């Protein structure tokens, strides 16, 4: 893929001993394992599973166990009465089933959000990896161009001192050398920034270097229709699954709140002793009436949650459609531009880089022509790297939009073709 820019090998060979060398897949896996987003999502899973664990019993509260002891005095005699009881409030309108249904849906939603956070963490790592890989290539090209421009300035100075070159050409060569080195320094700073950003995503501490091992080729992808892609996205996107489950859980919660006006039974059993001799045992049945507190706040909150989750689902479905159209258009355009550059531009630019210095030595072109030709070739090479970056980012974004791994995208899309 980057054979035309093989100078990267020299950069790799000069790496310091404590430089971390990482591949694209390793970067994605590490980013997922250390992502704060994933950690937060896993915490939400524990919250949801805890709520689900409490939702299986048809009891509104915990049982109440009580004990009473009373001293009795009559005709100069003293005795004691005692009583113990246990009571429990029981739901009779199927609230536990709705509560369990809602909690299960919220648990599935939280598990899907874990997968979505992993998807986003991997996408961020892949994007940072591409930026760093290209930054390495840009740094090699810029440093090579600066070294050539500085050699050219030295050549021009010797030619000027020998009386074979005028001041105008000397100044042009000196300016080009300074400009090229300044550009190389700026690109080197961008390279360091790319390393720092990927280190942040990967959670790498310390001061060791970071280097990539190249990228796989961008595949040529084909699909039958946008509707087939949309069906895949709706089936595979974990954020859509999470939103659907949240909406289902909110519906169950709204039904649960609507049953708050149905009274709960209060059952009790009691036993005791009266006057020290009479043993008592009894059974109680009561009803907890929703007379003063009719759960208006709970019903209002449930209705608001239901409206919010439905709006979130609708908005996300619309966003997925827009993201998919954007991703397919970006991939198609970027891939075509990258192929056009590789076919029509890059070869000529690379050849000019190799030929200009030889042409100058042989006196076939002037120094100013060499400067112009080299600058044009370098600009073309750097622009190609920008185009290539866009192509990779479009590929990764396309895969993430479908909820797929980039390497699996070709086989996944082959199922949409007829």
CSV table of C-alpha atoms in Angstrom, one decimal:
chain,number,residue,atom,x,y,z
A,1,UNK,CA,0.0,0.0,0.0
A,2,UNK,CA,2.8,2.4,0.9
A,3,UNK,CA,5.5,0.8,-1.2
A,4,UNK,CA,5.9,4.0,-3.1
A,5,UNK,CA,6.9,5.6,0.2
A,6,UNK,CA,9.4,3.0,1.3
A,7,UNK,CA,11.4,5.5,3.2
A,8,UNK,CA,9.3,4.5,6.2
A,9,UNK,CA,11.6,1.5,6.6
A,10,UNK,CA,14.5,3.9,7.4
A,11,UNK,CA,12.4,5.5,10.0
A,12,UNK,CA,11.5,2.2,11.6
A,13,UNK,CA,15.2,1.1,11.5
A,14,UNK,CA,16.3,4.1,13.5
A,15,UNK,CA,13.6,3.7,16.2
A,16,UNK,CA,14.8,3.9,19.8
A,17,UNK,CA,14.8,0.8,21.9
A,18,UNK,CA,11.8,1.7,24.1
A,19,UNK,CA,9.6,2.5,21.2
A,20,UNK,CA,6.3,0.7,21.3
A,21,UNK,CA,5.4,-0.9,18.0
A,22,UNK,CA,1.7,-1.6,17.5
A,23,UNK,CA,-0.6,-2.9,14.8
A,24,UNK,CA,-4.0,-1.6,13.8
A,25,UNK,CA,-5.8,-4.6,15.4
A,26,UNK,CA,-3.8,-4.3,18.6
A,27,UNK,CA,-4.6,-0.6,18.8
A,28,UNK,CA,-8.3,-1.3,18.5
A,29,UNK,CA,-8.2,-4.0,21.1
A,30,UNK,CA,-6.2,-2.0,23.6
A,31,UNK,CA,-8.4,1.0,23.2
A,32,UNK,CA,-11.5,-1.0,24.0
A,33,UNK,CA,-9.9,-2.6,27.0
A,34,UNK,CA,-8.9,0.8,28.6
A,35,UNK,CA,-11.7,3.0,27.3
A,36,UNK,CA,-13.4,5.1,30.0
A,37,UNK,CA,-16.6,4.9,27.9
A,38,UNK,CA,-16.6,1.1,28.2
A,39,UNK,CA,-16.0,1.3,31.9
A,40,UNK,CA,-18.9,3.6,32.4
A,41,UNK,CA,-21.1,1.4,30.3
A,42,UNK,CA,-20.1,-1.7,32.3
A,43,UNK,CA,-21.0,0.2,35.5
A,44,UNK,CA,-24.5,0.8,34.1
A,45,UNK,CA,-24.9,-2.9,33.5
A,46,UNK,CA,-24.3,-3.5,37.2
A,47,UNK,CA,-26.9,-0.9,38.0
A,48,UNK,CA,-29.5,-2.6,35.7
A,49,UNK,CA,-28.8,-6.1,36.8
A,50,UNK,CA,-29.2,-5.0,40.4
A,51,UNK,CA,-32.6,-3.5,39.7
A,52,UNK,CA,-33.6,-6.6,37.9
A,53,UNK,CA,-32.6,-8.8,40.9
A,54,UNK,CA,-35.0,-6.8,43.1
A,55,UNK,CA,-37.9,-7.0,40.7
A,56,UNK,CA,-38.9,-10.7,40.9
A,57,UNK,CA,-41.1,-10.8,43.9
A,58,UNK,CA,-44.7,-9.5,44.1
A,59,UNK,CA,-44.0,-7.6,47.3
A,60,UNK,CA,-44.2,-3.9,47.5
A,61,UNK,CA,-42.0,-3.7,50.6
A,62,UNK,CA,-39.9,-5.9,52.9
A,63,UNK,CA,-41.9,-7.8,55.6
A,64,UNK,CA,-42.4,-6.2,59.0
A,65,UNK,CA,-41.7,-8.2,62.1
A,66,UNK,CA,-42.8,-6.7,65.4
A,67,UNK,CA,-43.0,-7.6,69.1
A,68,UNK,CA,-45.1,-6.0,71.9
A,69,UNK,CA,-45.0,-6.6,75.6
A,70,UNK,CA,-47.5,-5.1,78.1
A,71,UNK,CA,-47.6,-5.2,81.9
A,72,UNK,CA,-51.0,-5.9,83.3
A,73,UNK,CA,-52.0,-5.1,87.0
A,74,UNK,CA,-55.3,-6.2,88.5
A,75,UNK,CA,-56.4,-7.0,92.1
A,76,UNK,CA,-52.9,-6.6,93.3
A,77,UNK,CA,-51.6,-9.1,90.8
A,78,UNK,CA,-49.1,-8.3,88.0
A,79,UNK,CA,-48.9,-10.2,84.8
A,80,UNK,CA,-47.5,-9.6,81.3
A,81,UNK,CA,-49.0,-9.8,77.9
A,82,UNK,CA,-46.8,-10.2,74.8
A,83,UNK,CA,-47.5,-10.4,71.1
A,84,UNK,CA,-45.4,-10.8,68.0
A,85,UNK,CA,-46.5,-10.4,64.4
A,86,UNK,CA,-45.3,-10.5,60.9
A,87,UNK,CA,-46.9,-8.5,58.1
A,88,UNK,CA,-46.3,-8.3,54.4
A,89,UNK,CA,-47.8,-6.1,51.6
A,90,UNK,CA,-48.6,-8.0,48.5
A,91,UNK,CA,-49.2,-6.7,45.0
A,92,UNK,CA,-52.2,-8.2,43.3
A,93,UNK,CA,-52.2,-6.4,39.9
A,94,UNK,CA,-49.2,-8.1,38.3
A,95,UNK,CA,-46.9,-5.2,39.0
A,96,UNK,CA,-44.0,-7.6,39.6
A,97,UNK,CA,-44.2,-8.9,36.0
A,98,UNK,CA,-44.2,-5.4,34.6
A,99,UNK,CA,-41.3,-4.4,36.9
A,100,UNK,CA,-39.4,-7.5,35.8
A,101,UNK,CA,-40.1,-6.8,32.2
A,102,UNK,CA,-38.9,-3.2,32.5
A,103,UNK,CA,-35.8,-4.2,34.4
A,104,UNK,CA,-34.9,-6.9,31.9
A,105,UNK,CA,-35.3,-4.5,29.0
A,106,UNK,CA,-33.1,-1.9,30.7
A,107,UNK,CA,-30.5,-4.6,31.3
A,108,UNK,CA,-30.5,-5.6,27.6
A,109,UNK,CA,-30.2,-1.9,26.8
A,110,UNK,CA,-27.2,-1.4,29.1
A,111,UNK,CA,-25.5,-4.5,27.6
A,112,UNK,CA,-26.0,-3.1,24.1
A,113,UNK,CA,-24.5,0.2,25.2
A,114,UNK,CA,-21.4,-1.6,26.3
A,115,UNK,CA,-21.1,-2.9,22.7
A,116,UNK,CA,-21.7,0.5,21.4
A,117,UNK,CA,-19.0,2.0,23.6
A,118,UNK,CA,-16.6,-0.6,22.4
A,119,UNK,CA,-17.6,0.2,18.8
A,120,UNK,CA,-16.9,3.9,19.4
A,121,UNK,CA,-13.6,3.3,21.2
A,122,UNK,CA,-12.3,1.0,18.4
A,123,UNK,CA,-13.3,3.6,15.8
A,124,UNK,CA,-11.4,6.3,17.7
A,125,UNK,CA,-8.4,4.1,18.0
A,126,UNK,CA,-8.4,3.2,14.3
A,127,UNK,CA,-8.8,6.9,13.3
A,128,UNK,CA,-5.9,7.8,15.5
A,129,UNK,CA,-3.8,5.0,14.1
A,130,UNK,CA,-4.4,6.2,10.6
A,131,UNK,CA,-3.4,9.7,11.5
A,132,UNK,CA,-0.2,8.5,13.1
A,133,UNK,CA,0.7,6.2,10.2
A,134,UNK,CA,0.2,9.0,7.7
A,135,UNK,CA,2.0,11.5,10.0
A,136,UNK,CA,5.0,9.1,10.0
A,137,UNK,CA,5.0,9.1,6.2
A,138,UNK,CA,4.6,12.9,6.0
A,139,UNK,CA,7.5,13.4,8.4
A,140,UNK,CA,9.8,11.1,6.2
A,141,UNK,CA,8.8,13.0,3.1
A,142,UNK,CA,9.2,16.4,4.6
A,143,UNK,CA,12.5,15.6,6.2
A,144,UNK,CA,13.8,14.2,2.9
A,145,UNK,CA,12.6,17.3,1.0
A,146,UNK,CA,14.2,19.6,3.5
A,147,UNK,CA,17.5,17.7,3.3
A,148,UNK,CA,17.5,18.0,-0.5
A,149,UNK,CA,16.7,21.7,-0.3
A,150,UNK,CA,19.5,22.3,2.1
A,151,UNK,CA,21.9,20.4,-0.2
A,152,UNK,CA,20.6,22.4,-3.0
A,153,UNK,CA,21.3,25.7,-1.1
A,154,UNK,CA,24.8,24.5,-0.5
A,155,UNK,CA,25.3,23.7,-4.1
A,156,UNK,CA,23.9,27.1,-5.1
A,157,UNK,CA,26.3,28.8,-2.7
A,158,UNK,CA,29.3,27.0,-4.2
A,159,UNK,CA,28.1,27.9,-7.7
A,160,UNK,CA,27.6,31.5,-6.7
A,161,UNK,CA,31.1,31.7,-5.2
A,162,UNK,CA,32.5,30.2,-8.4
A,163,UNK,CA,30.7,32.9,-10.4
A,164,UNK,CA,28.5,30.4,-12.2
A,165,UNK,CA,25.2,31.5,-10.6
A,166,UNK,CA,23.6,34.9,-9.9
A,167,UNK,CA,22.4,36.3,-6.6
A,168,UNK,CA,18.8,35.8,-7.5
A,169,UNK,CA,19.2,32.0,-7.9
A,170,UNK,CA,21.3,31.8,-4.8
A,171,UNK,CA,18.6,33.6,-2.7
A,172,UNK,CA,15.9,31.3,-4.2
A,173,UNK,CA,17.8,28.2,-3.1
A,174,UNK,CA,18.5,29.6,0.4
A,175,UNK,CA,14.9,30.6,0.8
A,176,UNK,CA,13.7,27.1,-0.4
A,177,UNK,CA,16.1,25.4,2.1
A,178,UNK,CA,14.8,27.5,5.0
A,179,UNK,CA,11.2,27.1,3.9
A,180,UNK,CA,11.5,23.3,3.5
A,181,UNK,CA,13.2,22.8,6.9
A,182,UNK,CA,10.5,25.0,8.5
A,183,UNK,CA,7.8,22.9,6.9
A,184,UNK,CA,9.6,19.7,8.0
A,185,UNK,CA,9.7,21.0,11.6
A,186,UNK,CA,6.0,21.7,11.6
A,187,UNK,CA,5.2,18.3,10.2
A,188,UNK,CA,7.4,16.7,12.8
A,189,UNK,CA,5.4,18.6,15.5
A,190,UNK,CA,2.2,17.2,13.9
A,191,UNK,CA,3.8,13.7,14.1
A,192,UNK,CA,4.4,14.2,17.8
A,193,UNK,CA,0.9,15.4,18.3
A,194,UNK,CA,-0.4,12.3,16.5
A,195,UNK,CA,1.7,10.1,18.9
A,196,UNK,CA,0.3,11.9,21.9
A,197,UNK,CA,-3.3,11.6,20.8
A,198,UNK,CA,-3.0,7.9,20.1
A,199,UNK,CA,-1.2,7.4,23.4
A,200,UNK,CA,-4.2,9.1,25.1
A,201,UNK,CA,-6.7,6.8,23.3
A,202,UNK,CA,-4.6,3.7,24.2
A,203,UNK,CA,-3.9,4.7,27.8
A,204,UNK,CA,-0.1,4.5,27.4
A,205,UNK,CA,1.8,6.2,30.2
A,206,UNK,CA,5.5,7.0,30.4
A,207,UNK,CA,7.7,8.6,27.7
A,208,UNK,CA,8.2,5.7,25.3
A,209,UNK,CA,7.8,6.3,21.6
A,210,UNK,CA,5.0,4.9,19.6
A,211,UNK,CA,5.2,3.6,16.0
A,212,UNK,CA,2.8,1.8,13.7
A,213,UNK,CA,3.4,-1.1,11.4
A,214,UNK,CA,1.4,0.1,8.4
A,215,UNK,CA,-2.1,-0.3,7.2
A,216,UNK,CA,-4.1,-2.9,5.3
A,217,UNK,CA,-5.2,-1.9,1.8
A,218,UNK,CA,-8.6,-0.1,1.6
A,219,UNK,CA,-10.9,-2.6,0.0
A,220,UNK,CA,-13.2,-2.0,-3.0
A,221,UNK,CA,-16.7,-2.5,-1.6
A,222,UNK,CA,-20.0,-3.0,-3.5
A,223,UNK,CA,-23.6,-3.3,-2.3
A,224,UNK,CA,-26.9,-3.9,-3.9
A,225,UNK,CA,-28.9,-0.9,-2.6
A,226,UNK,CA,-29.0,1.7,0.2
A,227,UNK,CA,-32.1,0.0,1.6
A,228,UNK,CA,-30.1,-3.2,2.1
A,229,UNK,CA,-27.4,-1.2,3.9
A,230,UNK,CA,-30.1,0.4,6.1
A,231,UNK,CA,-31.5,-3.0,7.0
A,232,UNK,CA,-28.1,-4.2,8.0
A,233,UNK,CA,-27.5,-1.1,10.2
A,234,UNK,CA,-30.9,-1.5,11.9
A,235,UNK,CA,-30.1,-5.1,12.6
A,236,UNK,CA,-26.5,-4.6,13.8
A,237,UNK,CA,-26.2,-1.2,15.4
A,238,UNK,CA,-25.9,-1.7,19.2
A,239,UNK,CA,-27.0,1.9,19.9
A,240,UNK,CA,-30.2,1.2,18.0
A,241,UNK,CA,-30.7,-2.0,20.0
A,242,UNK,CA,-30.1,-0.1,23.2
A,243,UNK,CA,-32.6,2.6,22.2
A,244,UNK,CA,-35.3,0.0,21.3
A,245,UNK,CA,-34.8,-1.8,24.6
A,246,UNK,CA,-35.0,1.4,26.6
A,247,UNK,CA,-38.2,2.3,24.9
A,248,UNK,CA,-39.6,-1.1,25.6
A,249,UNK,CA,-38.6,-0.8,29.3
A,250,UNK,CA,-40.2,2.6,29.5
A,251,UNK,CA,-43.5,1.3,28.2
A,252,UNK,CA,-43.5,-1.4,30.9
A,253,UNK,CA,-42.6,1.2,33.5
A,254,UNK,CA,-45.5,3.4,32.3
A,255,UNK,CA,-47.9,0.5,32.6
A,256,UNK,CA,-46.6,-0.2,36.0
A,257,UNK,CA,-47.1,3.4,37.1
A,258,UNK,CA,-50.7,3.2,35.7
A,259,UNK,CA,-51.5,0.4,38.1
A,260,UNK,CA,-50.6,2.4,41.2
A,261,UNK,CA,-54.3,3.0,41.9
A,262,UNK,CA,-54.9,-0.7,42.4
A,263,UNK,CA,-54.7,-1.4,46.2
A,264,UNK,CA,-52.1,-3.7,47.6
A,265,UNK,CA,-53.1,-6.4,50.1
A,266,UNK,CA,-51.5,-6.3,53.6
A,267,UNK,CA,-51.3,-9.8,55.2
A,268,UNK,CA,-50.3,-10.4,58.7
A,269,UNK,CA,-50.0,-13.3,61.2
A,270,UNK,CA,-49.8,-12.6,65.0
A,271,UNK,CA,-49.4,-14.7,68.1
A,272,UNK,CA,-49.0,-14.0,71.8
A,273,UNK,CA,-50.1,-14.6,75.4
A,274,UNK,CA,-52.5,-12.6,77.5
A,275,UNK,CA,-52.6,-12.5,81.3
A,276,UNK,CA,-49.9,-15.0,81.4
A,277,UNK,CA,-52.2,-17.8,80.6
A,278,UNK,CA,-54.3,-17.3,77.5
A,279,UNK,CA,-52.4,-18.1,74.3
A,280,UNK,CA,-53.5,-16.1,71.2
A,281,UNK,CA,-53.0,-16.6,67.5
A,282,UNK,CA,-54.6,-14.6,64.7
A,283,UNK,CA,-54.6,-13.6,61.1
A,284,UNK,CA,-55.0,-10.2,59.6
A,285,UNK,CA,-56.0,-8.9,56.2
A,286,UNK,CA,-55.9,-5.3,55.1
A,287,UNK,CA,-55.8,-3.1,52.0
A,288,UNK,CA,-53.4,-0.2,51.4
A,289,UNK,CA,-55.6,2.4,49.8
A,290,UNK,CA,-54.1,5.0,47.4
A,291,UNK,CA,-56.2,7.7,48.9
A,292,UNK,CA,-53.9,10.7,49.6
A,293,UNK,CA,-50.8,9.7,47.6
A,294,UNK,CA,-52.0,8.5,44.2
A,295,UNK,CA,-48.5,8.2,42.6
A,296,UNK,CA,-49.1,11.3,40.4
A,297,UNK,CA,-45.4,12.1,40.4
A,298,UNK,CA,-44.4,8.5,39.5
A,299,UNK,CA,-46.9,8.4,36.7
A,300,UNK,CA,-45.8,11.8,35.4
A,301,UNK,CA,-42.1,10.7,35.5
A,302,UNK,CA,-42.9,7.4,33.7
A,303,UNK,CA,-44.8,9.3,31.0
A,304,UNK,CA,-41.9,11.7,30.5
A,305,UNK,CA,-39.5,8.8,30.3
A,306,UNK,CA,-41.6,7.1,27.8
A,307,UNK,CA,-41.8,10.2,25.6
A,308,UNK,CA,-38.1,10.8,26.0
A,309,UNK,CA,-37.1,7.2,25.0
A,310,UNK,CA,-39.5,7.2,22.0
A,311,UNK,CA,-38.1,10.6,20.8
A,312,UNK,CA,-34.6,9.3,21.3
A,313,UNK,CA,-35.4,6.2,19.2
A,314,UNK,CA,-36.9,8.2,16.4
A,315,UNK,CA,-34.1,10.7,16.4
A,316,UNK,CA,-31.5,7.9,16.4
A,317,UNK,CA,-33.2,6.0,13.5
A,318,UNK,CA,-33.2,9.2,11.5
A,319,UNK,CA,-29.5,9.8,12.4
A,320,UNK,CA,-28.6,6.3,11.3
A,321,UNK,CA,-30.1,7.0,7.9
A,322,UNK,CA,-28.2,10.2,7.6
A,323,UNK,CA,-25.0,8.7,8.8
A,324,UNK,CA,-25.3,5.8,6.4
A,325,UNK,CA,-25.8,8.1,3.4
A,326,UNK,CA,-22.9,10.3,4.5
A,327,UNK,CA,-20.7,7.2,5.1
A,328,UNK,CA,-21.4,5.6,1.7
A,329,UNK,CA,-20.9,8.9,-0.2
A,330,UNK,CA,-17.7,9.7,1.7
A,331,UNK,CA,-16.3,6.2,1.1
A,332,UNK,CA,-17.2,6.2,-2.6
A,333,UNK,CA,-15.7,9.6,-3.3
A,334,UNK,CA,-12.6,9.1,-1.1
A,335,UNK,CA,-11.9,5.7,-2.6
A,336,UNK,CA,-12.2,7.0,-6.2
A,337,UNK,CA,-10.0,10.0,-5.3
A,338,UNK,CA,-7.3,7.8,-3.8
A,339,UNK,CA,-7.3,5.5,-6.8
A,340,UNK,CA,-7.1,8.4,-9.2
A,341,UNK,CA,-4.2,9.9,-7.3
A,342,UNK,CA,-2.4,6.6,-7.1
A,343,UNK,CA,-2.9,6.0,-10.8
A,344,UNK,CA,-2.4,9.4,-12.4
A,345,UNK,CA,-0.5,11.6,-10.0
A,346,UNK,CA,1.6,9.8,-7.5
A,347,UNK,CA,3.7,7.9,-10.0
A,348,UNK,CA,4.7,11.1,-11.9
A,349,UNK,CA,5.4,12.9,-8.6
A,350,UNK,CA,7.6,10.2,-7.3
A,351,UNK,CA,9.5,10.0,-10.6
A,352,UNK,CA,10.1,13.7,-10.6
A,353,UNK,CA,11.5,13.6,-7.1
A,354,UNK,CA,14.1,11.0,-8.3
A,355,UNK,CA,14.9,12.9,-11.6
A,356,UNK,CA,15.3,16.5,-10.5
A,357,UNK,CA,18.6,16.1,-8.6
A,358,UNK,CA,20.0,14.1,-11.5
A,359,UNK,CA,18.8,16.7,-14.0
A,360,UNK,CA,20.4,19.5,-12.0
A,361,UNK,CA,23.8,17.7,-11.9
A,362,UNK,CA,23.7,17.1,-15.6
A,363,UNK,CA,22.7,20.7,-16.3
A,364,UNK,CA,19.5,19.9,-18.0
A,365,UNK,CA,17.3,22.2,-15.9
A,366,UNK,CA,17.9,25.4,-14.0
A,367,UNK,CA,18.0,25.6,-10.3
A,368,UNK,CA,14.7,27.5,-10.1
A,369,UNK,CA,13.1,24.8,-12.3
A,370,UNK,CA,14.4,22.1,-9.9
A,371,UNK,CA,12.9,24.0,-6.9
A,372,UNK,CA,9.5,24.3,-8.7
A,373,UNK,CA,9.5,20.7,-9.8
A,374,UNK,CA,10.5,19.3,-6.4
A,375,UNK,CA,8.0,21.5,-4.6
A,376,UNK,CA,5.2,20.4,-7.0
A,377,UNK,CA,6.1,16.7,-6.5
A,378,UNK,CA,6.3,17.0,-2.8
A,379,UNK,CA,2.9,18.8,-2.7
A,380,UNK,CA,1.4,16.0,-4.7
A,381,UNK,CA,2.8,13.4,-2.4
A,382,UNK,CA,1.6,15.1,0.7
A,383,UNK,CA,-1.8,15.7,-0.9
A,384,UNK,CA,-2.0,12.0,-1.7
A,385,UNK,CA,-1.4,11.2,1.9
A,386,UNK,CA,-4.3,13.5,2.8
A,387,UNK,CA,-6.5,11.7,0.3
A,388,UNK,CA,-5.4,8.4,1.6
A,389,UNK,CA,-6.2,9.4,5.2
A,390,UNK,CA,-9.7,10.4,4.1
A,391,UNK,CA,-10.1,7.1,2.3
A,392,UNK,CA,-9.1,5.1,5.4
A,393,UNK,CA,-11.3,7.1,7.7
A,394,UNK,CA,-14.2,6.7,5.3
A,395,UNK,CA,-13.8,3.0,5.3
A,396,UNK,CA,-13.6,2.7,9.1
A,397,UNK,CA,-16.6,5.0,9.5
A,398,UNK,CA,-18.6,3.1,6.9
A,399,UNK,CA,-17.9,-0.1,8.9
A,400,UNK,CA,-18.8,1.5,12.2
A,401,UNK,CA,-22.0,2.9,10.8
A,402,UNK,CA,-23.1,-0.7,10.0
A,403,UNK,CA,-21.9,-2.0,13.3
A,404,UNK,CA,-19.3,-4.1,11.7
A,405,UNK,CA,-15.5,-4.7,11.9
A,406,UNK,CA,-13.6,-3.1,8.9
A,407,UNK,CA,-12.1,-6.5,7.9
A,408,UNK,CA,-15.6,-8.1,7.9
A,409,UNK,CA,-17.2,-5.4,5.8
A,410,UNK,CA,-16.6,-6.9,2.4
A,411,UNK,CA,-18.1,-10.3,3.3
A,412,UNK,CA,-21.0,-8.6,5.1
A,413,UNK,CA,-21.8,-6.5,2.0
A,414,UNK,CA,-21.5,-9.5,-0.4
A,415,UNK,CA,-24.7,-10.8,1.2
A,416,UNK,CA,-26.6,-7.7,-0.1
A,417,UNK,CA,-25.7,-8.3,-3.7
A,418,UNK,CA,-28.1,-10.1,-6.0
